[in-house]
Amino acid sequence: MTEGLHLRKKVTQEDENEFLDEEEQEKLLKELSEQNDSANLSIQRGLVTVGFILLALFFHVLLQGDQNVIVPISQLYTPTMIKIQSPQIASACSILSILLSIVTLILSSSLPVIPFAPIQTHEKNTLFGYAALVTAALPILQSIQSNWIELVFWSLPAFLIVMYYSAYTMIHQVNKGIMELEESKYRYKGA
């Protein structure tokens, strides 16, 4: 009887090392996941900040009214007047596009980009994303006949959407990789 107890208590060095390896893996995966979440949150907050800066540019144009409005980004080179027929409508569309893009990013995030913002799944926010694309396209279509600096200015909301989508895709791929890593530890002993 005592021999059975003695054999049960006996743990080989291999088993002990394997247990420590699994424990270390768990710790490393947890640290990796936490670092990834922190980096993702910083990226998403930075993207939202860029969106708000663009909002300020388009609100500036919107509030100019019917005056001769200079393209805000053209002041870096040669000040250029806005030549499209209705800059207020184009500004309103751009503002709406940027707001819809920000909302889509916030609601699609698995992290609280803005405190107290609800977290939803990607599928529920597709409509916001499409609406952002349509409202971004309208000013671009209006400005096709104007000069290149104005076309670039009215394309900024579309560039923002591309930035948001690229970041979202990258974040999603990295999260998927981390989830696959976590799943692999259960499939392969010592993996």
Short mmCIF file of C-alpha atoms in Angstrom, two decimals:
data_model
loop_
_atom_site.label_atom_id
_atom_site.label_comp_id
_atom_site.label_asym_id
_atom_site.label_seq_id
_atom_site.Cartn_x
_atom_site.Cartn_y
_atom_site.Cartn_z
CA MET A 1 0.00 0.00 0.00
CA THR A 2 2.72 2.45 0.90
CA GLU A 3 4.47 1.55 -2.32
CA GLY A 4 1.41 2.75 -4.33
CA LEU A 5 1.35 6.07 -2.47
CA HIS A 6 5.04 6.48 -3.02
CA LEU A 7 4.65 5.87 -6.75
CA ARG A 8 1.73 8.32 -7.04
CA LYS A 9 3.67 11.10 -5.34
CA LYS A 10 6.69 10.58 -7.53
CA VAL A 11 6.79 13.17 -10.32
CA THR A 12 9.38 12.85 -13.00
CA GLN A 13 11.59 15.79 -13.91
CA GLU A 14 10.12 15.72 -17.43
CA ASP A 15 6.56 16.18 -16.13
CA GLU A 16 7.64 19.03 -13.87
CA ASN A 17 9.44 20.84 -16.71
CA GLU A 18 6.44 20.37 -18.99
CA PHE A 19 4.15 21.84 -16.34
CA LEU A 20 6.42 24.85 -15.96
CA ASP A 21 6.55 25.24 -19.74
CA GLU A 22 2.76 25.28 -19.95
CA GLU A 23 2.61 27.78 -17.10
CA GLU A 24 5.19 29.99 -18.79
CA GLN A 25 3.32 29.72 -22.07
CA GLU A 26 0.10 30.76 -20.37
CA LYS A 27 1.86 33.74 -18.81
CA LEU A 28 3.49 34.74 -22.10
CA LEU A 29 0.21 34.45 -24.00
CA LYS A 30 -1.53 36.58 -21.39
CA GLU A 31 1.21 39.24 -21.58
CA LEU A 32 1.13 39.16 -25.38
CA SER A 33 -2.63 39.56 -25.40
CA GLU A 34 -2.50 42.46 -22.92
CA GLN A 35 0.24 44.23 -24.90
CA ASN A 36 -1.73 43.71 -28.11
CA ASP A 37 -4.92 45.12 -26.55
CA SER A 38 -3.02 48.13 -25.25
CA ALA A 39 -1.40 48.80 -28.64
CA ASN A 40 -4.73 48.33 -30.45
CA LEU A 41 -6.45 50.75 -28.10
CA SER A 42 -3.74 53.36 -28.67
CA ILE A 43 -3.96 52.95 -32.44
CA GLN A 44 -7.74 53.24 -32.44
CA ARG A 45 -7.71 56.29 -30.19
CA GLY A 46 -5.10 57.89 -32.44
CA LEU A 47 -7.28 57.22 -35.49
CA VAL A 48 -10.29 58.77 -33.76
CA THR A 49 -8.15 61.83 -32.97
CA VAL A 50 -7.16 62.12 -36.64
CA GLY A 51 -10.86 61.98 -37.50
CA PHE A 52 -11.63 64.84 -35.13
CA ILE A 53 -8.82 66.94 -36.63
CA LEU A 54 -10.30 66.40 -40.09
CA LEU A 55 -13.72 67.34 -38.71
CA ALA A 56 -12.27 70.69 -37.65
CA LEU A 57 -11.00 71.35 -41.19
CA PHE A 58 -14.38 70.63 -42.76
CA PHE A 59 -16.28 72.59 -40.11
CA HIS A 60 -14.00 75.52 -40.94
CA VAL A 61 -15.10 75.35 -44.59
CA LEU A 62 -18.75 74.85 -43.61
CA LEU A 63 -18.76 77.90 -41.34
CA GLN A 64 -17.23 80.14 -44.02
CA GLY A 65 -20.62 80.33 -45.71
CA ASP A 66 -20.78 81.71 -49.25
CA GLN A 67 -17.57 83.72 -48.92
CA ASN A 68 -14.56 83.00 -51.05
CA VAL A 69 -13.20 79.99 -49.22
CA ILE A 70 -9.59 78.89 -49.43
CA VAL A 71 -8.87 75.16 -49.41
CA PRO A 72 -7.40 74.71 -45.89
CA ILE A 73 -4.58 72.38 -46.95
CA SER A 74 -3.57 74.64 -49.85
CA GLN A 75 -2.24 77.23 -47.42
CA LEU A 76 0.86 75.05 -47.11
CA TYR A 77 1.69 75.68 -50.79
CA THR A 78 -0.22 78.31 -52.71
CA PRO A 79 -3.58 79.39 -51.27
CA THR A 80 -6.27 78.08 -53.62
CA MET A 81 -9.92 79.05 -53.70
CA ILE A 82 -12.58 76.35 -53.56
CA LYS A 83 -14.15 76.10 -56.99
CA ILE A 84 -16.92 73.54 -56.53
CA GLN A 85 -20.46 74.87 -56.77
CA SER A 86 -21.66 74.08 -53.26
CA PRO A 87 -18.85 73.84 -50.71
CA GLN A 88 -21.35 73.81 -47.82
CA ILE A 89 -23.04 70.65 -49.11
CA ALA A 90 -19.66 69.04 -49.80
CA SER A 91 -18.49 70.01 -46.30
CA ALA A 92 -21.66 68.63 -44.72
CA CYS A 93 -21.20 65.35 -46.63
CA SER A 94 -17.55 65.18 -45.57
CA ILE A 95 -18.43 65.86 -41.94
CA LEU A 96 -21.13 63.19 -42.02
CA SER A 97 -18.71 60.73 -43.63
CA ILE A 98 -16.06 61.36 -40.98
CA LEU A 99 -18.58 61.03 -38.15
CA LEU A 100 -19.94 57.78 -39.62
CA SER A 101 -16.38 56.48 -39.98
CA ILE A 102 -15.60 57.29 -36.36
CA VAL A 103 -18.83 55.66 -35.18
CA THR A 104 -18.10 52.57 -37.28
CA LEU A 105 -14.59 52.29 -35.83
CA ILE A 106 -15.79 52.73 -32.26
CA LEU A 107 -18.69 50.30 -32.54
CA SER A 108 -16.64 47.69 -34.43
CA SER A 109 -13.86 47.70 -31.86
CA SER A 110 -13.62 44.90 -29.34
CA LEU A 111 -12.06 47.44 -26.96
CA PRO A 112 -13.58 50.52 -25.32
CA VAL A 113 -12.03 53.20 -27.59
CA ILE A 114 -14.19 55.80 -25.89
CA PRO A 115 -15.30 55.02 -22.33
CA PHE A 116 -18.96 53.96 -22.07
CA ALA A 117 -19.22 53.31 -25.84
CA PRO A 118 -21.11 50.11 -26.61
CA ILE A 119 -19.15 47.29 -28.22
CA GLN A 120 -20.91 45.52 -31.07
CA THR A 121 -20.06 43.04 -33.79
CA HIS A 122 -18.70 43.98 -37.19
CA GLU A 123 -21.83 42.85 -39.04
CA LYS A 124 -24.07 45.38 -37.29
CA ASN A 125 -21.88 48.29 -38.39
CA THR A 126 -21.63 47.54 -42.10
CA LEU A 127 -24.44 49.98 -42.85
CA PHE A 128 -22.54 52.81 -41.13
CA GLY A 129 -19.45 51.93 -43.17
CA TYR A 130 -21.33 51.98 -46.48
CA ALA A 131 -23.00 55.27 -45.58
CA ALA A 132 -19.57 56.74 -44.77
CA LEU A 133 -18.30 55.63 -48.19
CA VAL A 134 -21.25 57.13 -50.05
CA THR A 135 -21.05 60.46 -48.23
CA ALA A 136 -17.28 60.56 -48.83
CA ALA A 137 -17.74 59.91 -52.56
CA LEU A 138 -20.17 62.79 -53.17
CA PRO A 139 -17.66 65.66 -52.60
CA ILE A 140 -15.03 63.77 -54.62
CA LEU A 141 -17.42 63.52 -57.56
CA GLN A 142 -18.17 67.24 -57.25
CA SER A 143 -14.48 68.16 -57.29
CA ILE A 144 -13.28 65.99 -60.18
CA GLN A 145 -13.26 69.01 -62.53
CA SER A 146 -11.35 71.24 -60.07
CA ASN A 147 -7.62 71.43 -59.38
CA TRP A 148 -5.64 68.64 -57.74
CA ILE A 149 -5.29 70.28 -54.30
CA GLU A 150 -9.04 70.66 -54.00
CA LEU A 151 -9.56 67.07 -55.14
CA VAL A 152 -7.10 65.89 -52.48
CA PHE A 153 -8.89 67.98 -49.85
CA TRP A 154 -12.32 66.54 -50.65
CA SER A 155 -10.77 63.04 -50.75
CA LEU A 156 -9.55 63.25 -47.13
CA PRO A 157 -12.67 61.54 -45.69
CA ALA A 158 -12.15 58.66 -48.15
CA PHE A 159 -8.48 58.43 -47.12
CA LEU A 160 -9.63 58.31 -43.50
CA ILE A 161 -11.97 55.41 -44.31
CA VAL A 162 -9.08 53.56 -45.98
CA MET A 163 -6.88 54.19 -42.90
CA TYR A 164 -9.62 52.94 -40.57
CA TYR A 165 -10.28 49.85 -42.68
CA SER A 166 -6.56 49.04 -42.96
CA ALA A 167 -6.06 49.40 -39.22
CA TYR A 168 -9.19 47.36 -38.48
CA THR A 169 -8.03 44.58 -40.83
CA MET A 170 -4.53 44.55 -39.34
CA ILE A 171 -5.86 44.49 -35.76
CA HIS A 172 -8.32 41.72 -36.65
CA GLN A 173 -5.56 39.59 -38.23
CA VAL A 174 -3.26 39.99 -35.22
CA ASN A 175 -6.11 39.14 -32.82
CA LYS A 176 -6.91 36.07 -34.92
CA GLY A 177 -3.25 35.01 -34.75
CA ILE A 178 -3.23 35.35 -30.97
CA MET A 179 -6.45 33.33 -30.70
CA GLU A 180 -4.92 30.60 -32.90
CA LEU A 181 -1.85 30.58 -30.67
CA GLU A 182 -4.04 30.15 -27.59
CA GLU A 183 -5.99 27.35 -29.27
CA SER A 184 -2.80 25.56 -30.34
CA LYS A 185 -1.69 25.07 -26.74
CA TYR A 186 -4.69 22.77 -26.24
CA ARG A 187 -4.12 20.82 -29.47
CA TYR A 188 -0.39 20.25 -29.13
CA LYS A 189 1.08 19.38 -25.77
CA GLY A 190 4.02 21.68 -25.10
CA ALA A 191 3.21 23.90 -28.08
#
